[in-house]
Coordinates of C-alpha atoms and ligand atoms in Angstrom, one line a residue:
D1 CA -57.6 197.0 190.4
D2 CA -54.1 195.6 190.8
N3 CA -55.4 192.2 191.7
G4 CA -56.7 191.7 188.1
G5 CA -59.4 189.3 188.8
W6 CA -57.4 187.1 191.1
V7 CA -59.6 185.0 193.2
E8 CA -58.7 184.6 196.9
L9 CA -58.9 181.0 197.9
R10 CA -59.3 179.3 201.3
E11 CA -56.4 177.4 202.7
P12 CA -56.8 173.7 201.9
D13 CA -57.7 171.5 204.8
L14 CA -54.8 169.7 206.2
D15 CA -56.3 166.3 206.0
V16 CA -56.5 166.4 202.2
E17 CA -54.6 163.5 200.7
E18 CA -51.8 164.1 198.3
P19 CA -52.5 162.3 195.1
S20 CA -50.0 159.4 194.5
G21 CA -48.4 160.2 191.2
P22 CA -51.1 161.5 189.0
Q23 CA -50.3 162.2 185.3
P24 CA -48.8 165.6 184.9
V25 CA -51.2 168.3 183.6
V26 CA -50.4 170.7 180.8
A27 CA -52.9 173.6 180.5
V28 CA -53.3 175.5 177.2
V29 CA -54.3 179.2 177.7
G30 CA -54.6 182.2 175.4
R31 CA -57.1 184.6 173.8
P32 CA -59.9 183.2 171.7
N33 CA -58.9 182.3 168.1
V34 CA -55.2 182.0 168.6
G35 CA -55.6 178.3 167.8
K36 CA -55.7 176.6 171.2
S37 CA -58.1 173.9 170.2
T38 CA -56.2 173.2 167.0
L39 CA -53.1 172.9 169.0
V40 CA -54.7 170.5 171.5
N41 CA -55.8 168.3 168.6
R42 CA -52.3 168.4 167.3
I43 CA -50.9 167.4 170.7
I44 CA -53.3 164.5 171.3
G45 CA -52.5 163.4 167.7
R46 CA -56.0 162.1 166.9
R47 CA -59.5 163.4 166.9
Q48 CA -60.9 162.5 170.2
A49 CA -64.6 163.3 170.9
V50 CA -65.0 166.9 169.7
V51 CA -66.2 168.5 172.8
E52 CA -68.4 171.1 171.2
D53 CA -70.5 168.3 169.9
I54 CA -71.3 166.9 173.4
P55 CA -74.4 168.6 174.7
G56 CA -74.1 170.3 178.1
V57 CA -70.3 170.1 178.1
T58 CA -68.5 173.4 177.8
R59 CA -65.1 173.7 176.3
D60 CA -63.7 175.1 179.5
R61 CA -61.0 173.0 181.1
V62 CA -61.7 169.9 179.1
P63 CA -58.9 167.4 179.7
Y64 CA -57.5 164.9 177.2
D65 CA -55.0 162.1 177.4
A66 CA -51.8 162.6 175.5
Q67 CA -48.5 160.8 175.0
W68 CA -45.1 161.7 173.6
N69 CA -41.9 159.7 173.7
G70 CA -43.4 157.0 176.0
R71 CA -44.7 159.5 178.5
S72 CA -48.3 160.2 179.2
F73 CA -49.8 163.4 180.4
T74 CA -53.1 165.3 180.4
V75 CA -53.7 168.3 178.2
V76 CA -56.4 170.7 179.4
D77 CA -58.0 173.1 176.9
T78 CA -59.1 176.2 178.6
G79 CA -60.7 177.7 175.5
G80 CA -63.9 179.3 176.9
W81 CA -64.9 182.7 178.2
E82 CA -66.1 183.3 181.7
P83 CA -69.6 184.5 180.7
D84 CA -70.0 187.0 183.5
A85 CA -66.6 188.6 183.1
R86 CA -66.4 192.4 183.3
D87 CA -63.8 192.8 180.6
R88 CA -61.6 190.7 178.3
A89 CA -58.4 191.1 180.2
A90 CA -60.0 190.1 183.5
A91 CA -61.5 187.1 181.9
I92 CA -58.3 186.0 180.4
A93 CA -56.5 186.5 183.7
A94 CA -59.1 184.5 185.6
Q95 CA -58.8 181.7 183.0
A96 CA -55.0 181.8 183.2
E97 CA -55.2 181.7 187.0
I98 CA -57.2 178.5 187.0
A99 CA -54.8 177.0 184.5
V100 CA -51.8 177.9 186.5
A101 CA -53.4 176.5 189.7
T102 CA -54.2 173.1 188.2
A103 CA -51.3 172.6 185.8
D104 CA -47.8 171.4 186.1
V105 CA -46.9 173.3 182.9
V106 CA -48.7 176.1 181.1
L107 CA -48.7 176.5 177.3
F108 CA -49.4 180.2 176.6
V109 CA -50.5 180.5 173.0
V110 CA -50.3 183.7 171.0
D111 CA -51.1 184.4 167.4
A112 CA -47.7 185.0 165.6
M113 CA -49.5 186.6 162.7
V114 CA -51.0 189.3 165.0
G115 CA -48.2 189.6 167.5
S116 CA -48.7 190.4 171.2
T117 CA -51.8 192.4 172.3
D118 CA -52.9 194.1 175.5
V119 CA -54.9 191.1 176.4
D120 CA -51.9 188.8 175.9
E121 CA -49.9 191.1 178.2
A122 CA -52.6 191.0 180.9
A123 CA -52.5 187.2 180.9
V124 CA -48.7 187.2 181.0
K125 CA -48.8 189.4 184.1
M126 CA -50.8 186.7 185.9
L127 CA -48.8 183.8 184.5
R128 CA -45.5 185.3 185.7
R129 CA -46.7 185.5 189.3
S130 CA -46.8 181.7 189.5
A131 CA -43.8 179.5 189.9
K132 CA -45.2 177.2 187.2
P133 CA -43.2 176.7 184.0
V134 CA -44.7 178.6 181.1
I135 CA -44.0 177.7 177.5
L136 CA -44.7 180.5 175.0
V137 CA -46.2 179.1 171.8
A138 CA -46.1 181.4 168.7
N139 CA -48.9 179.7 166.8
K140 CA -49.9 180.2 163.2
T141 CA -46.2 180.2 162.3
D142 CA -47.0 178.7 158.9
N143 CA -43.8 179.8 157.1
T144 CA -40.3 181.2 157.7
A145 CA -41.5 184.8 157.1
I146 CA -43.9 184.6 160.0
E147 CA -41.1 182.8 162.0
M148 CA -39.1 186.0 161.7
E149 CA -42.0 188.0 163.1
A150 CA -42.5 185.5 165.9
T151 CA -39.1 186.4 167.4
S152 CA -40.5 189.7 168.5
L153 CA -42.6 187.8 171.1
W154 CA -39.4 187.6 173.2
S155 CA -40.7 191.0 174.4
L156 CA -43.4 189.2 176.5
G157 CA -40.7 188.2 178.9
L158 CA -41.6 184.5 178.9
G159 CA -38.4 183.4 177.2
E160 CA -38.0 181.7 173.8
P161 CA -41.1 181.6 171.7
Y162 CA -41.8 178.2 170.1
P163 CA -42.8 178.8 166.5
V164 CA -45.6 176.3 165.7
S165 CA -48.2 175.8 163.1
A166 CA -50.9 173.9 164.9
L167 CA -52.8 173.6 161.7
H168 CA -50.0 172.1 159.6
G169 CA -47.9 170.5 162.3
R170 CA -44.8 172.7 161.8
G171 CA -42.6 172.8 164.9
S172 CA -44.9 170.6 167.0
G173 CA -42.2 168.0 167.6
E174 CA -39.9 170.6 169.1
L175 CA -42.7 172.0 171.2
L176 CA -43.6 168.5 172.6
D177 CA -39.9 167.9 173.4
A178 CA -39.9 171.2 175.3
I179 CA -43.1 170.2 177.2
M180 CA -41.4 166.9 178.2
D181 CA -38.4 168.7 179.5
A182 CA -40.6 171.0 181.6
L183 CA -42.8 168.2 183.0
P184 CA -42.2 166.7 186.4
E185 CA -41.3 163.0 186.6
A186 CA -44.2 161.2 185.0
P187 CA -45.3 157.6 185.2
K188 CA -44.4 155.6 182.2
I189 CA -47.3 154.6 180.0
V190 CA -46.6 150.9 180.1
E191 CA -47.3 149.6 183.6
N192 CA -45.6 146.4 183.1
R193 CA -46.5 143.7 185.5
P194 CA -44.1 140.7 185.6
R195 CA -45.1 138.0 183.1
G196 CA -46.4 134.8 184.6
P197 CA -49.4 133.6 186.5
R198 CA -51.5 136.1 188.5
R199 CA -50.7 136.1 192.2
V200 CA -53.4 135.2 194.6
A201 CA -53.4 135.3 198.4
L202 CA -55.6 132.7 200.0
V203 CA -56.2 134.1 203.5
G204 CA -58.5 133.8 206.5
R205 CA -58.3 133.0 210.2
P206 CA -57.5 129.4 211.3
N207 CA -60.0 126.6 210.5
V208 CA -62.0 128.5 207.9
G209 CA -60.9 125.9 205.3
K210 CA -57.9 127.3 203.5
S211 CA -56.0 124.0 203.3
S212 CA -59.1 122.2 202.2
L213 CA -59.7 124.7 199.4
L214 CA -56.0 124.5 198.3
N215 CA -56.2 120.7 198.2
R216 CA -59.2 121.0 195.8
F217 CA -56.9 122.6 193.3
S218 CA -53.8 120.6 193.9
G219 CA -54.4 117.4 191.9
E220 CA -52.6 118.6 188.8
E221 CA -49.9 120.5 190.6
R222 CA -46.9 118.7 189.2
A223 CA -48.0 119.1 185.6
V224 CA -48.6 122.7 186.3
V225 CA -45.1 123.3 187.7
D226 CA -43.6 121.6 184.7
S227 CA -45.6 123.6 182.2
V228 CA -44.3 126.9 183.5
A229 CA -40.7 125.7 183.9
G230 CA -38.4 128.7 183.8
T231 CA -40.7 130.9 185.8
T232 CA -39.2 131.7 189.1
V233 CA -41.7 130.9 191.7
D234 CA -41.0 131.3 195.4
P235 CA -40.7 127.9 197.0
V236 CA -43.3 128.9 199.6
D237 CA -45.8 129.6 196.8
S238 CA -48.0 127.1 195.0
L239 CA -48.8 127.0 191.3
V240 CA -52.3 125.6 190.8
Q241 CA -54.7 125.1 188.0
I242 CA -58.0 126.9 188.7
G243 CA -60.6 127.1 185.9
G244 CA -58.2 126.1 183.2
E245 CA -55.6 128.7 184.1
T246 CA -52.5 128.6 186.2
W247 CA -52.5 130.8 189.3
Q248 CA -49.7 131.5 191.8
L249 CA -51.0 131.1 195.3
V250 CA -48.7 133.2 197.5
D251 CA -47.2 131.7 200.6
T252 CA -49.1 128.5 200.9
A253 CA -46.2 126.6 202.4
G254 CA -47.7 126.9 205.9
L255 CA -51.1 125.6 204.7
R256 CA -49.4 122.5 203.3
K257 CA -47.2 121.6 206.2
R258 CA -49.8 122.6 208.7
V259 CA -47.3 124.6 210.6
G260 CA -49.8 127.4 210.8
K261 CA -51.6 125.4 213.4
A262 CA -48.7 123.9 215.2
S263 CA -46.6 127.0 215.8
G264 CA -48.1 130.3 215.1
T265 CA -49.0 132.8 217.7
E266 CA -51.7 135.0 216.3
Y267 CA -49.2 137.7 215.8
Y268 CA -47.0 135.6 213.6
A269 CA -50.0 134.4 211.6
S270 CA -51.1 137.9 211.0
L271 CA -47.7 139.1 209.8
R272 CA -47.7 136.2 207.4
T273 CA -51.2 137.1 206.2
A274 CA -50.1 140.7 205.7
S275 CA -47.1 139.8 203.6
A276 CA -49.0 137.3 201.5
I277 CA -51.6 140.1 200.7
E278 CA -48.8 142.5 199.9
A279 CA -47.2 140.0 197.5
A280 CA -50.5 139.2 195.8
E281 CA -52.6 141.1 193.2
V282 CA -55.9 139.7 194.4
A283 CA -56.9 138.2 197.8
V284 CA -59.4 135.5 198.5
V285 CA -60.6 136.0 202.1
L286 CA -62.2 132.8 203.4
L287 CA -64.9 133.1 206.0
D288 CA -66.6 130.3 207.9
S289 CA -70.2 130.7 207.0
S290 CA -71.3 128.6 209.9
E291 CA -69.8 131.1 212.4
V292 CA -70.3 134.7 213.2
I293 CA -68.2 137.2 211.2
S294 CA -65.5 138.0 213.7
E295 CA -63.1 140.8 214.5
Q296 CA -60.3 138.7 213.2
D297 CA -62.1 138.3 209.9
Q298 CA -62.6 142.0 209.8
R299 CA -58.9 142.7 210.4
I300 CA -58.0 140.5 207.5
L301 CA -60.5 142.2 205.2
S302 CA -59.1 145.6 206.2
M303 CA -55.6 144.5 205.4
V304 CA -56.7 143.7 201.9
V305 CA -58.4 147.0 201.4
E306 CA -55.6 149.0 202.9
A307 CA -53.1 147.2 200.7
G308 CA -55.2 148.2 197.7
R309 CA -55.6 144.7 196.5
A310 CA -58.6 143.2 194.6
L311 CA -60.9 141.2 196.8
V312 CA -63.0 138.1 196.6
I313 CA -64.8 137.0 199.8
A314 CA -65.5 133.3 199.9
F315 CA -68.1 132.2 202.3
N316 CA -66.8 128.7 202.9
K317 CA -68.6 125.7 204.5
W318 CA -71.8 126.7 202.7
D319 CA -72.9 123.1 203.1
L320 CA -73.4 123.9 206.8
V321 CA -75.7 126.9 206.2
D322 CA -79.4 126.2 206.8
A323 CA -82.3 128.6 206.4
D324 CA -81.9 129.8 210.0
R325 CA -78.2 130.5 209.7
R326 CA -78.8 132.1 206.3
Y327 CA -81.2 134.6 207.9
Y328 CA -78.6 135.7 210.5
L329 CA -75.7 135.7 208.0
D330 CA -77.5 138.1 205.7
K331 CA -77.9 140.5 208.6
E332 CA -74.3 140.1 209.5
I333 CA -73.2 140.8 205.9
D334 CA -75.4 144.0 205.9
R335 CA -73.8 145.1 209.1
E336 CA -70.3 143.9 209.0
L337 CA -69.4 144.3 205.3
R338 CA -71.2 147.6 204.6
R339 CA -68.0 149.4 204.0
I340 CA -67.0 147.0 201.2
P341 CA -70.1 146.5 199.2
W342 CA -67.9 146.2 196.1
A343 CA -66.2 143.0 197.2
I344 CA -67.2 140.0 195.1
R345 CA -68.9 137.4 197.3
L346 CA -69.1 133.6 196.7
N347 CA -70.9 130.9 198.7
L348 CA -68.8 127.8 198.4
S349 CA -67.8 124.6 200.0
A350 CA -64.3 123.3 199.9
Q351 CA -65.6 120.0 201.2
T352 CA -68.4 119.3 198.7
G353 CA -66.9 121.3 195.9
R354 CA -70.0 123.5 195.7
A355 CA -69.4 126.7 193.6
V356 CA -65.7 126.1 193.6
D357 CA -65.8 126.5 189.8
K358 CA -67.0 130.1 190.4
L359 CA -63.7 131.1 191.9
A360 CA -61.7 131.6 188.7
P361 CA -64.3 133.8 187.0
A362 CA -64.5 135.9 190.2
L363 CA -60.7 136.3 190.3
R364 CA -60.6 137.4 186.7
K365 CA -63.4 139.8 187.2
A366 CA -61.8 141.4 190.3
L367 CA -58.5 141.7 188.5
A368 CA -60.1 143.3 185.4
S369 CA -61.7 145.9 187.7
W370 CA -58.4 146.4 189.5
E371 CA -56.7 147.3 186.2
T372 CA -59.5 149.3 184.6
R373 CA -58.5 152.6 183.0
V374 CA -61.2 155.1 182.3
P375 CA -60.3 157.5 179.4
T376 CA -60.1 161.0 180.6
A377 CA -62.6 162.5 178.2
Q378 CA -65.2 159.8 179.2
L379 CA -64.5 160.4 182.9
N380 CA -65.1 164.1 182.6
Q381 CA -68.2 163.8 180.5
W382 CA -69.7 161.7 183.2
L383 CA -68.4 164.0 186.0
T384 CA -69.7 167.2 184.3
A385 CA -73.2 165.7 184.1
L386 CA -72.9 164.5 187.7
V387 CA -72.0 167.8 189.3
Q388 CA -74.6 169.6 187.2
A389 CA -77.3 167.3 188.4
T390 CA -76.0 167.3 192.1
P391 CA -73.7 170.1 192.9
H392 CA -71.6 170.2 196.0
P393 CA -73.7 171.7 198.9
V394 CA -73.0 175.3 199.7
R395 CA -70.9 175.9 202.8
G396 CA -70.5 179.4 204.3
G397 CA -71.9 181.0 201.2
R398 CA -69.8 179.1 198.6
A399 CA -69.6 175.6 197.2
P400 CA -66.3 174.0 196.1
K401 CA -66.3 173.2 192.4
I402 CA -64.8 170.2 190.8
L403 CA -62.8 171.5 187.8
F404 CA -61.9 168.2 186.3
A405 CA -60.7 164.7 187.1
T406 CA -58.0 162.4 185.8
Q407 CA -57.2 158.8 186.6
A408 CA -53.8 158.8 188.2
G409 CA -53.2 155.1 188.0
V410 CA -54.4 151.5 188.0
A411 CA -54.1 148.5 190.3
P412 CA -56.1 149.8 192.1
P413 CA -57.8 152.6 190.1
R414 CA -56.8 155.9 191.5
F415 CA -58.5 159.2 190.6
V416 CA -57.6 162.8 191.3
L417 CA -60.2 165.5 191.5
F418 CA -59.0 168.9 190.8
T419 CA -61.2 171.3 192.8
T420 CA -61.4 175.0 193.8
A421 CA -61.5 174.0 197.5
P422 CA -61.5 170.8 199.6
L423 CA -64.7 168.7 199.3
D424 CA -66.9 167.5 202.1
A425 CA -66.2 163.9 203.0
G426 CA -69.9 163.1 202.3
Y427 CA -69.7 164.6 198.8
Q428 CA -66.5 162.7 198.1
R429 CA -68.2 159.5 199.1
F430 CA -71.1 160.4 196.8
V431 CA -68.7 160.9 193.9
E432 CA -67.1 157.5 194.6
R433 CA -70.5 155.7 194.8
K434 CA -71.6 157.3 191.5
L435 CA -68.2 156.5 189.9
R436 CA -68.7 152.9 190.8
E437 CA -72.3 152.9 189.5
E438 CA -71.1 154.2 186.2
F439 CA -67.8 152.3 185.7
G440 CA -68.2 149.2 187.8
F441 CA -64.9 148.3 189.6
E442 CA -66.6 145.2 191.1
G443 CA -64.0 143.4 193.3
S444 CA -61.6 146.3 193.4
P445 CA -60.9 149.2 195.8
V446 CA -60.9 152.6 194.3
E447 CA -58.9 155.6 195.6
I448 CA -60.1 159.1 195.2
S449 CA -57.9 162.0 196.2
V450 CA -58.7 165.7 196.0
R451 CA -56.3 168.4 194.8
P452 CA -57.6 171.8 195.7
R453 CA -56.0 174.5 193.5
K454 CA -53.4 176.5 195.4
Ligands
GDP1 P1 -59.0 178.9 169.9 O1 -60.2 179.7 170.0 O2 -57.8 179.5 170.5 O3 -59.2 177.5 170.4 O4 -58.7 178.7 168.4 P2 -59.1 177.6 167.3 O5 -58.2 176.4 167.5 O6 -60.5 177.4 167.3 O7 -58.6 178.3 166.0 C1 -59.1 179.6 165.5 C2 -58.8 179.7 164.0 O8 -57.4 179.7 163.8 C3 -59.3 178.5 163.2 O9 -59.9 179.0 162.0 C4 -58.1 177.7 163.0 O10 -58.2 176.9 161.8 C5 -57.0 178.7 162.8 N1 -55.7 178.2 163.1 C6 -55.3 177.5 164.2 N2 -54.0 177.2 164.1 C7 -53.6 177.7 163.0 C8 -52.3 177.8 162.4 O11 -51.3 177.2 162.9 N3 -52.2 178.4 161.2 C9 -53.2 179.1 160.7 N4 -53.0 179.7 159.5 N5 -54.4 179.1 161.2 C10 -54.6 178.4 162.4
GDP2 P1 -57.5 126.2 207.5 O1 -57.0 126.2 208.9 O2 -58.1 127.5 207.1 O3 -56.5 125.7 206.5 O4 -58.8 125.1 207.5 P2 -58.8 123.6 207.1 O5 -58.8 123.5 205.6 O6 -57.7 122.9 207.9 O7 -60.2 123.3 207.6 C1 -60.6 123.3 209.0 C2 -61.7 122.3 209.2 O8 -62.9 122.7 208.5 C3 -61.4 120.9 208.8 O9 -61.9 120.0 209.7 C4 -62.1 120.8 207.4 O10 -62.4 119.5 207.1 C5 -63.3 121.7 207.6 N1 -63.8 122.2 206.4 C6 -63.1 122.9 205.4 N2 -63.9 123.3 204.4 C7 -65.2 122.9 204.7 C8 -66.4 123.0 204.1 O11 -66.6 123.5 203.0 N3 -67.5 122.4 204.8 C9 -67.4 121.8 205.9 N4 -68.5 121.3 206.5 N5 -66.2 121.7 206.6 C10 -65.1 122.2 206.0

């Protein structure tokens, strides 16, 4: 039939998040044996885990991280066959369709030694229906004689064929330049953060002990300021030494001058808290352990989560906690902090100094989680095993499939799941929970967005 194996897809739900700047995706499609895997290896420039060697992982839609001229992108090898396909052309078309749906740019690989075949033409038909850019790769162009032959591939109607020898590397630089030109704006590889001390927000409602904790660290302050002379630090910030390292505590002027208490409507204080969190990389939210976790505490915690900052919760005034209070506090924590089980928690006392030395290691750990990057191959090996063991529940006779995932960014870690249809919220939470079990991220929020193929 005229539809050629095209799969009708449901409209994506409207509440699906748009991923915030994922790496662009380049899909490699073509008949078997035209050299797709060889080309992918050439593009990634090194031997990553050879997928065929990983038990239980098919070669279908396996993504790899790649870089060229300072830009990073994801290459997806689509080298497999749909095992239940009726015929070759339909199988290729279906494969091309998936590639088109998930990719920003498609590399269509043909064998220049063979020339174009019926199967190639069936795939081209499908590719041309999409608005996605397609780059025609005339692979196995090992020498100039074949290069002459390769020009006949203009007849496929995909524009200029790029003569490449994936095996020997011939023409691969020109191909990569063409890919870069076709890609949408991509994030640069180096996510440079400004040099200098890590920025920390010390926040919490009035009287939880922020000034007291700050004073604990402020003994050596003058020396610290001198040692980082030349660094531009906002005059409202403090540079303090915690655990042998200099940290920049954001907007602590109020804590020093005690204006927070004198002036300060709650509205003003909350604006100031929000802007400190925004300016920081990691927030320490102080709670008063001797009092019930309040709505105001919750609001401050939400600000940190919504801003996507790393989070350490310091239960201050621990010296006031007796067995009785401990019992109720544990219950409050279960109830009130259930949505942020990943936050790092410390029980300390600014007054006695108890566990104050644990703060620096907690900050470092939260920041390390916040900046974690999971290699794409590792991410997808894990994901493949996960969805095999626990597939998405069937809804109305069909279950959305996760095709693959990439990490779109760090600080905080952001992941994009490429799927056949929107996922149930419950299943998405399950994936996040398992992701955390596998890769940690203690002390950091993690964002997962879903990109159903269109
Ligand atoms: P795929 O099925 O499309 O992924 O193809 P493979 O990458 O597995 O390659 C199929 C065969 O073609 C292998 O024997 C490769 O060594 C060979 N091959 C791949 N690229 C080239 C090339 O540029 N020149 C030549 N002469 N052979 C190649
Ligand atoms: P801020 O408003 O958050 O800056 O809180 P302050 O640092 O001014 O502390 C408010 C009150 O709590 C003061 O009376 C402090 O002495 C007291 N306080 C601070 N930390 C502790 C602590 O760890 N234990 C006890 N028992 N009291 C504390």
